[in-house]
Backbone as ProteinMPNN parsed JSONL, in Angstrom:
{"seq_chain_A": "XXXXXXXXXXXXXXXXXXXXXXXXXXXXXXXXXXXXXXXXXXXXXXXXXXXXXXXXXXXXXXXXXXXXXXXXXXXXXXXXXXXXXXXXXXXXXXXXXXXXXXXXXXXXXXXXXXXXXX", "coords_chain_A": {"N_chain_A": [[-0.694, 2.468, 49.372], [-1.965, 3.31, 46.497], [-1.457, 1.739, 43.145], [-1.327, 2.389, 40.008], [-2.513, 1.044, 36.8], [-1.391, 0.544, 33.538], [-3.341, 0.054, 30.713], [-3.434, -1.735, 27.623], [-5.811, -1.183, 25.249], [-6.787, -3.359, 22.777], [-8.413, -3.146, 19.688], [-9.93, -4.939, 17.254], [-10.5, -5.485, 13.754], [-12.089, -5.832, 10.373], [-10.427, -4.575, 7.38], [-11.205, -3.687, 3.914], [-8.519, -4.108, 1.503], [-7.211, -1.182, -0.076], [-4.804, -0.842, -1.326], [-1.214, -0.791, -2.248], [1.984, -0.57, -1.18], [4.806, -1.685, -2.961], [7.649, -3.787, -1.885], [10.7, -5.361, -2.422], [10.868, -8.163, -2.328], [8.068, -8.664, -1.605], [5.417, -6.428, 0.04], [5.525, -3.632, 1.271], [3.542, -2.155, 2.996], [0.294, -1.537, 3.287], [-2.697, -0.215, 2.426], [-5.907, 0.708, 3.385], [-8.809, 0.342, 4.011], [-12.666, 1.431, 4.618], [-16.212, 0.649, 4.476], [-18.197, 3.016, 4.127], [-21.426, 3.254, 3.866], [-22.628, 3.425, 0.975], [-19.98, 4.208, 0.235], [-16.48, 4.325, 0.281], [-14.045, 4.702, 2.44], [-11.102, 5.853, 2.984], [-8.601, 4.605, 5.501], [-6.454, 4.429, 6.595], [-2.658, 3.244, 6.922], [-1.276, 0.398, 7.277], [1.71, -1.243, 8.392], [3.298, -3.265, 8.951], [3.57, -6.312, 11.045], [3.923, -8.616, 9.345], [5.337, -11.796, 8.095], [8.297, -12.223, 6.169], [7.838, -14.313, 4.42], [5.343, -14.313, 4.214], [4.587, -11.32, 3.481], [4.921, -11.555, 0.972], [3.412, -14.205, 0.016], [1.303, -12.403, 0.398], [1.582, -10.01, -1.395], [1.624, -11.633, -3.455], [-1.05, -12.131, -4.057], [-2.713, -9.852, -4.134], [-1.311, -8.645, -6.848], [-2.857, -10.194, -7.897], [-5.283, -8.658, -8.185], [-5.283, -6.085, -9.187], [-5.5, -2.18, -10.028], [-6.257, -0.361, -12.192], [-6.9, 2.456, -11.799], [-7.639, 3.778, -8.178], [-9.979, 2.822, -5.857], [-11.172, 4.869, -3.994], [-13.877, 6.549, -2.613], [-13.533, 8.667, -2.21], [-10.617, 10.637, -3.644], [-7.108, 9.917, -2.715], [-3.731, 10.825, -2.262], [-1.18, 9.212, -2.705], [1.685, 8.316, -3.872], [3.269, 6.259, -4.568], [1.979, 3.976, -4.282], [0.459, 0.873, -4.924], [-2.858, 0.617, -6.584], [-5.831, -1.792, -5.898], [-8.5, -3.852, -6.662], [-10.963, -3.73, -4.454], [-10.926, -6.498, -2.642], [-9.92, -8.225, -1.107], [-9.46, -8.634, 2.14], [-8.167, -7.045, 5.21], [-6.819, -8.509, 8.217], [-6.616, -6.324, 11.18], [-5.414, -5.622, 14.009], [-5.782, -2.787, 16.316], [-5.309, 0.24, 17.966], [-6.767, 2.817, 18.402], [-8.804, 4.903, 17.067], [-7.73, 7.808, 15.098], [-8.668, 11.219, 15.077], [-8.533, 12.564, 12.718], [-10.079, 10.0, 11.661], [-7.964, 7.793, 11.168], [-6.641, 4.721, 11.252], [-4.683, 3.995, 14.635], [-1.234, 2.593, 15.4], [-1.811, 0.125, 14.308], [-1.823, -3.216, 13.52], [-0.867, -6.237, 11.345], [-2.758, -8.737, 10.779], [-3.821, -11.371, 9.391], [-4.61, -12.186, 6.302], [-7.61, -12.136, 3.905], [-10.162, -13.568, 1.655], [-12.428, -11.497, 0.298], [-16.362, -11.33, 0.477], [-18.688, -10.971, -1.206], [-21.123, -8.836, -0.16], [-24.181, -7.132, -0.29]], "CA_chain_A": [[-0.394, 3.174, 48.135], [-2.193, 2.736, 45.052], [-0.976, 1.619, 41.964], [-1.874, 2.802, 38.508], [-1.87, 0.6, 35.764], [-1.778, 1.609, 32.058], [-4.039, -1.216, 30.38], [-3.704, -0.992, 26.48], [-7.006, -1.855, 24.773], [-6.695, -3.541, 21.243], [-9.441, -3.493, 19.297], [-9.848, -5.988, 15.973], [-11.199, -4.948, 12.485], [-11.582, -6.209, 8.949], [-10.172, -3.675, 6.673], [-10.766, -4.256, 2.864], [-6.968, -3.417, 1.222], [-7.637, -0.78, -1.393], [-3.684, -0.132, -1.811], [-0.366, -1.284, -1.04], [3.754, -0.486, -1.527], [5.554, -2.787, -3.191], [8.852, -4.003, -1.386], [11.547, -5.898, -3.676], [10.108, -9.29, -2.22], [6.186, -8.314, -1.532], [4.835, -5.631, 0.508], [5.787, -2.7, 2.666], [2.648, -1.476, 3.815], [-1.121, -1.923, 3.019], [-4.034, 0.786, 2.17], [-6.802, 0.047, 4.067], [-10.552, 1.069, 3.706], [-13.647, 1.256, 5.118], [-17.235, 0.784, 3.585], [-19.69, 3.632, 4.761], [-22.888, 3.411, 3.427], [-21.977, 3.433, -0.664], [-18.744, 4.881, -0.18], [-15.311, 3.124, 0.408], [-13.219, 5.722, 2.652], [-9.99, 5.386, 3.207], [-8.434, 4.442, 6.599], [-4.822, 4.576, 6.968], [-2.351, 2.03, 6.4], [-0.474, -0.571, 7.827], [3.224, -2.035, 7.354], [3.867, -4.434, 10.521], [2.615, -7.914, 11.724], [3.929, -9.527, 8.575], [7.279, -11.801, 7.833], [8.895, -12.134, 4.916], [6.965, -15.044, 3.462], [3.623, -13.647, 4.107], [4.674, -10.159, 2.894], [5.567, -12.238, -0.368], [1.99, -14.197, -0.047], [0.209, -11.01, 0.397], [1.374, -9.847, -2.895], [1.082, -12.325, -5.092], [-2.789, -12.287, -3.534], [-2.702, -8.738, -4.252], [-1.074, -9.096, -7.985], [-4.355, -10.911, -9.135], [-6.446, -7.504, -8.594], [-4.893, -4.572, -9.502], [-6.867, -1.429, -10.498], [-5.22, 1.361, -12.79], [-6.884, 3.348, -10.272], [-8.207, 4.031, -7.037], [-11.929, 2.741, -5.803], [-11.905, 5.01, -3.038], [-15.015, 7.558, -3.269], [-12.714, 10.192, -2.127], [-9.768, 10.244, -4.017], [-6.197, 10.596, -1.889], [-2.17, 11.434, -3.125], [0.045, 8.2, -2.371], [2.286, 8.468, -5.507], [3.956, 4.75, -4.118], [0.595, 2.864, -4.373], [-0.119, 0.585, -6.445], [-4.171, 0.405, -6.431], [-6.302, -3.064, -6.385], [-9.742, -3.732, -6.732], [-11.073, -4.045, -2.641], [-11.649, -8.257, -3.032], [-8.98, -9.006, -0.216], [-9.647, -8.264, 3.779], [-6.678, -7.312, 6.466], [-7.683, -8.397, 9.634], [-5.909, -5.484, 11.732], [-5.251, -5.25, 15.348], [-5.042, -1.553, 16.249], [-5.348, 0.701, 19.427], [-7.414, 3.522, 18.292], [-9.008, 5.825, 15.486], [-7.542, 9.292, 14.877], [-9.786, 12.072, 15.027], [-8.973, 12.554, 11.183], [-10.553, 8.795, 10.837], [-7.37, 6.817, 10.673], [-6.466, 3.642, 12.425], [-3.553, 4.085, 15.178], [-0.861, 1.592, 16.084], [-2.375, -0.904, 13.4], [-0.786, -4.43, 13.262], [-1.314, -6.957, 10.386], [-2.867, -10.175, 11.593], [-3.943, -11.851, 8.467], [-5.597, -11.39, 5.024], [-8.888, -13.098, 3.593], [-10.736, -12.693, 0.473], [-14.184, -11.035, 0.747], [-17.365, -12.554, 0.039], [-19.844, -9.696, -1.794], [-22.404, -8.169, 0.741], [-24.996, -6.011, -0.408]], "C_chain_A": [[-1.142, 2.528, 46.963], [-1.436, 2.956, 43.649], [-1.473, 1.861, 40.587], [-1.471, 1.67, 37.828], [-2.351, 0.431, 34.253], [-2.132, -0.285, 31.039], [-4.191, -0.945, 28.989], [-4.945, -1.71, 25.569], [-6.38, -1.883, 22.977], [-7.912, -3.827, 20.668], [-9.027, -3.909, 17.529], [-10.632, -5.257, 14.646], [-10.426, -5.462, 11.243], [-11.778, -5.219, 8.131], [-10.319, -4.168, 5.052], [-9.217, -3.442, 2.105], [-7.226, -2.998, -0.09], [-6.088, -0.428, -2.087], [-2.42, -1.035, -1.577], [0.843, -1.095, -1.891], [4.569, -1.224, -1.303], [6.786, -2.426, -2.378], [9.504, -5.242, -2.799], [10.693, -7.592, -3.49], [8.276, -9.171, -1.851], [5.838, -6.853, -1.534], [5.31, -4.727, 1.517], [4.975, -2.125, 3.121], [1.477, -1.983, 2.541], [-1.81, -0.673, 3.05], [-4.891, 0.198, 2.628], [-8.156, 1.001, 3.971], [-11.61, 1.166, 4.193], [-14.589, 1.214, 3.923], [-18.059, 1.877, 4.986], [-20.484, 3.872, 3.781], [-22.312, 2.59, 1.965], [-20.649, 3.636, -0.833], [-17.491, 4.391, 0.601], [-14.089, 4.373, 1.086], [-12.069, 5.045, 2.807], [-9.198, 5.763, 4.951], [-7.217, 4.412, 7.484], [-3.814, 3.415, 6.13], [-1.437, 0.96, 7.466], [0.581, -1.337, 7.506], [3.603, -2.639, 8.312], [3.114, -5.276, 10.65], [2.903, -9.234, 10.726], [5.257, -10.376, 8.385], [7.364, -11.464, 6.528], [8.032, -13.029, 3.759], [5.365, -14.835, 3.237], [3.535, -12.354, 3.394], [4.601, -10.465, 0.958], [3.745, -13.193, -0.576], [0.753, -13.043, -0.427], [0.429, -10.324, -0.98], [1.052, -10.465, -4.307], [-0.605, -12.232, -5.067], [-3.381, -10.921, -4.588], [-2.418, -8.409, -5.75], [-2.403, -9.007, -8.526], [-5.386, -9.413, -9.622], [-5.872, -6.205, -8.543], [-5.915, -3.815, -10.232], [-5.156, -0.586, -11.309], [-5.604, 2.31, -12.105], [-7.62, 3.072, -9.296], [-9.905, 3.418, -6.954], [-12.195, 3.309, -4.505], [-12.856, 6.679, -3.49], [-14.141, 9.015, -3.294], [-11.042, 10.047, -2.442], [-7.974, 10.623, -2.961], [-4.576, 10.332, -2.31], [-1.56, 10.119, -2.703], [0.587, 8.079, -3.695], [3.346, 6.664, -5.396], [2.981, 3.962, -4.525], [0.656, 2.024, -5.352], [-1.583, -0.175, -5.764], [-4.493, -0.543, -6.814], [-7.695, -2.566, -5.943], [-9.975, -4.441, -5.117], [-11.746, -5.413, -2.308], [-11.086, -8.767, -2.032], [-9.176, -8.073, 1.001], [-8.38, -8.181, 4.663], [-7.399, -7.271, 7.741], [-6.667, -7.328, 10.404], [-6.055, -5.261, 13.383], [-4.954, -3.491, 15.263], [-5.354, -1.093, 17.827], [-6.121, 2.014, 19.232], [-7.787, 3.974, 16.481], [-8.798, 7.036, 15.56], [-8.809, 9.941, 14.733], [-10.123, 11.977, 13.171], [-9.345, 10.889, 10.607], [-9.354, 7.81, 10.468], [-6.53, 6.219, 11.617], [-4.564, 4.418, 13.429], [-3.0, 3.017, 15.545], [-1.36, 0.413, 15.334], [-1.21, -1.926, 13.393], [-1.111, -5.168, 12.098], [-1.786, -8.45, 10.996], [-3.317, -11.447, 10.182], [-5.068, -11.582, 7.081], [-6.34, -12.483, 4.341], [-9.365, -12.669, 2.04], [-12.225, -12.473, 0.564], [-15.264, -11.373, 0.028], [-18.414, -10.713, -0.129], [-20.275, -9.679, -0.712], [-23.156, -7.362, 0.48], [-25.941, -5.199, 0.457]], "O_chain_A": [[-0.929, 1.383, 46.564], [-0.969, 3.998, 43.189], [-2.324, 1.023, 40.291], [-0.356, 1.187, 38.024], [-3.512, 0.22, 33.903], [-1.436, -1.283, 30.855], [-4.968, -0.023, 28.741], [-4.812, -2.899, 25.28], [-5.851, -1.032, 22.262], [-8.535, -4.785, 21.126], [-8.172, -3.395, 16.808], [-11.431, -4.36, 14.917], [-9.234, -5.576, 10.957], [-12.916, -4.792, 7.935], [-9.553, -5.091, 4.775], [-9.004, -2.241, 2.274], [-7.422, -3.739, -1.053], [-6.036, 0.147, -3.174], [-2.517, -1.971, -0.783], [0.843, -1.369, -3.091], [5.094, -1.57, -0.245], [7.098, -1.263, -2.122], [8.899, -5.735, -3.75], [10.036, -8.087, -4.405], [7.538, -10.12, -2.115], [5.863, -6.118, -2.521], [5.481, -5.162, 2.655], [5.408, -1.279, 3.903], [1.636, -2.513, 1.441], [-1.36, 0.066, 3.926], [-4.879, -1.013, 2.407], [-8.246, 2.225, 3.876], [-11.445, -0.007, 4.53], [-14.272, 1.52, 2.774], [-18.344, 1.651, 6.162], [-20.23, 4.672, 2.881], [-21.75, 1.497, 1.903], [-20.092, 3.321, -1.884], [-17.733, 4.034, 1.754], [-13.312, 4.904, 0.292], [-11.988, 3.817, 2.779], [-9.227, 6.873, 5.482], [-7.092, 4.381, 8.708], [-4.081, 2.868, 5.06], [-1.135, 1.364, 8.588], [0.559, -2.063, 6.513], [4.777, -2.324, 8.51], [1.921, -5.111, 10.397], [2.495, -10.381, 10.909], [6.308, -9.745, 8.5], [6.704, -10.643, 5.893], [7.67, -12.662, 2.642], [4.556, -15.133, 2.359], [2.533, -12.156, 2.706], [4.3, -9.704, 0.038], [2.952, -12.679, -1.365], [-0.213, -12.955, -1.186], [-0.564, -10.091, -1.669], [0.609, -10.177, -5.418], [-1.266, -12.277, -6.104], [-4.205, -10.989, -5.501], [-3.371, -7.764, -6.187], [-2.937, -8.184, -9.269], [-5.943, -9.123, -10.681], [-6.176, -5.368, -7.693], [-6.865, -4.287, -10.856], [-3.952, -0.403, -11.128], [-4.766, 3.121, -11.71], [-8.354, 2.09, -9.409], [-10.781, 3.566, -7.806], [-13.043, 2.804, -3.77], [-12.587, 7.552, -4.316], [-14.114, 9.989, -4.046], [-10.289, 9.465, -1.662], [-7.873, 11.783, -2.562], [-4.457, 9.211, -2.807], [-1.53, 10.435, -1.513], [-0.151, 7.722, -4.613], [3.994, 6.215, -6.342], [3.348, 3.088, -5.311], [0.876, 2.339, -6.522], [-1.637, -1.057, -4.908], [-4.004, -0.885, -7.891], [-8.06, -1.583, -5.299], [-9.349, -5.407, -4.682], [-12.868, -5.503, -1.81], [-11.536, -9.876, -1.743], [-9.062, -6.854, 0.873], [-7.643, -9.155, 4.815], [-8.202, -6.466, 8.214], [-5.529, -7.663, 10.075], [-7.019, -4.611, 13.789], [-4.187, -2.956, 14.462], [-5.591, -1.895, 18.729], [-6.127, 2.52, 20.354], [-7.375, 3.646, 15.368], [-9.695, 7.645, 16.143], [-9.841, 9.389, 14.352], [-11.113, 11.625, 12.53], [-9.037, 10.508, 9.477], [-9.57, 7.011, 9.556], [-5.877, 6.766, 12.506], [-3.661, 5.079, 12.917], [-3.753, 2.187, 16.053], [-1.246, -0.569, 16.069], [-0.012, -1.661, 13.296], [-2.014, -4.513, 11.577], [-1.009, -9.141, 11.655], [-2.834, -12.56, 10.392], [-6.085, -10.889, 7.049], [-5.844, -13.599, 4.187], [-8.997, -11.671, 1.421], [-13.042, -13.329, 0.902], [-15.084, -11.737, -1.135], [-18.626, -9.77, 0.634], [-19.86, -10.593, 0.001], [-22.889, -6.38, 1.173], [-26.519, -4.218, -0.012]]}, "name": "protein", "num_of_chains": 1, "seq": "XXXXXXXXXXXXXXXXXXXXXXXXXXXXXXXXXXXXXXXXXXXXXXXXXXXXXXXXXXXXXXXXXXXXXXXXXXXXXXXXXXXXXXXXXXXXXXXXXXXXXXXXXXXXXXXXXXXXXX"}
């Protein structure tokens, strides 16, 4: 008899965090972004992988660069958000990309601050 067995592939990615909904102590989720080409799409979001004291890290991080609005090229409705300038990286475990372009199953693994690239 053969056996099937369901093998789940995780694949890694650094997201820059163009967004994120405050919780009373940090963060309940993250906006996440891509760069294509010139233009900074937007990628889903992510609200798991973090505790309590990192959720609380991650905002004060987050704090420093706030935007009054949005830097993504294509603008999109989250009326929760509060928008930062895209200076801080989420490294993200996830398990796929939606057809409509946005991560599935996303975890939080840790957050960096990004070094220009032109």
């Amino acid at each position: 008899m053969e056996a099937w067995q369901k093998i789940k592939v995780v694949q890694k990615g650094k997201f820059p965090v163009v967004g994120f909904i405050k919780d009373p102590s940090g963060v309940a989720a993250l906006y996440l972004g891509k760069k294509e080409g010139k233009d900074l799409v937007y990628m889903g979001k992510v609200g798991t992988g973090w505790s309590q004291t990192t959720s609380a890290q991650i905002r004060k991080a987050l704090d420093t660069v706030v935007s009054p609005k949005q830097k993504l090229t294509k603008t999109i409705k989250k009326p929760k958000a509060t928008w930062v300038e895209p200076k801080f990286f989420a490294d993200i475990e996830y398990r796929d990309i939606t057809s409509e372009g946005l991560l599935r199953a996303s975890s939080f693994k840790g957050l960096s601050k990004g070094t220009r690239r032109s």
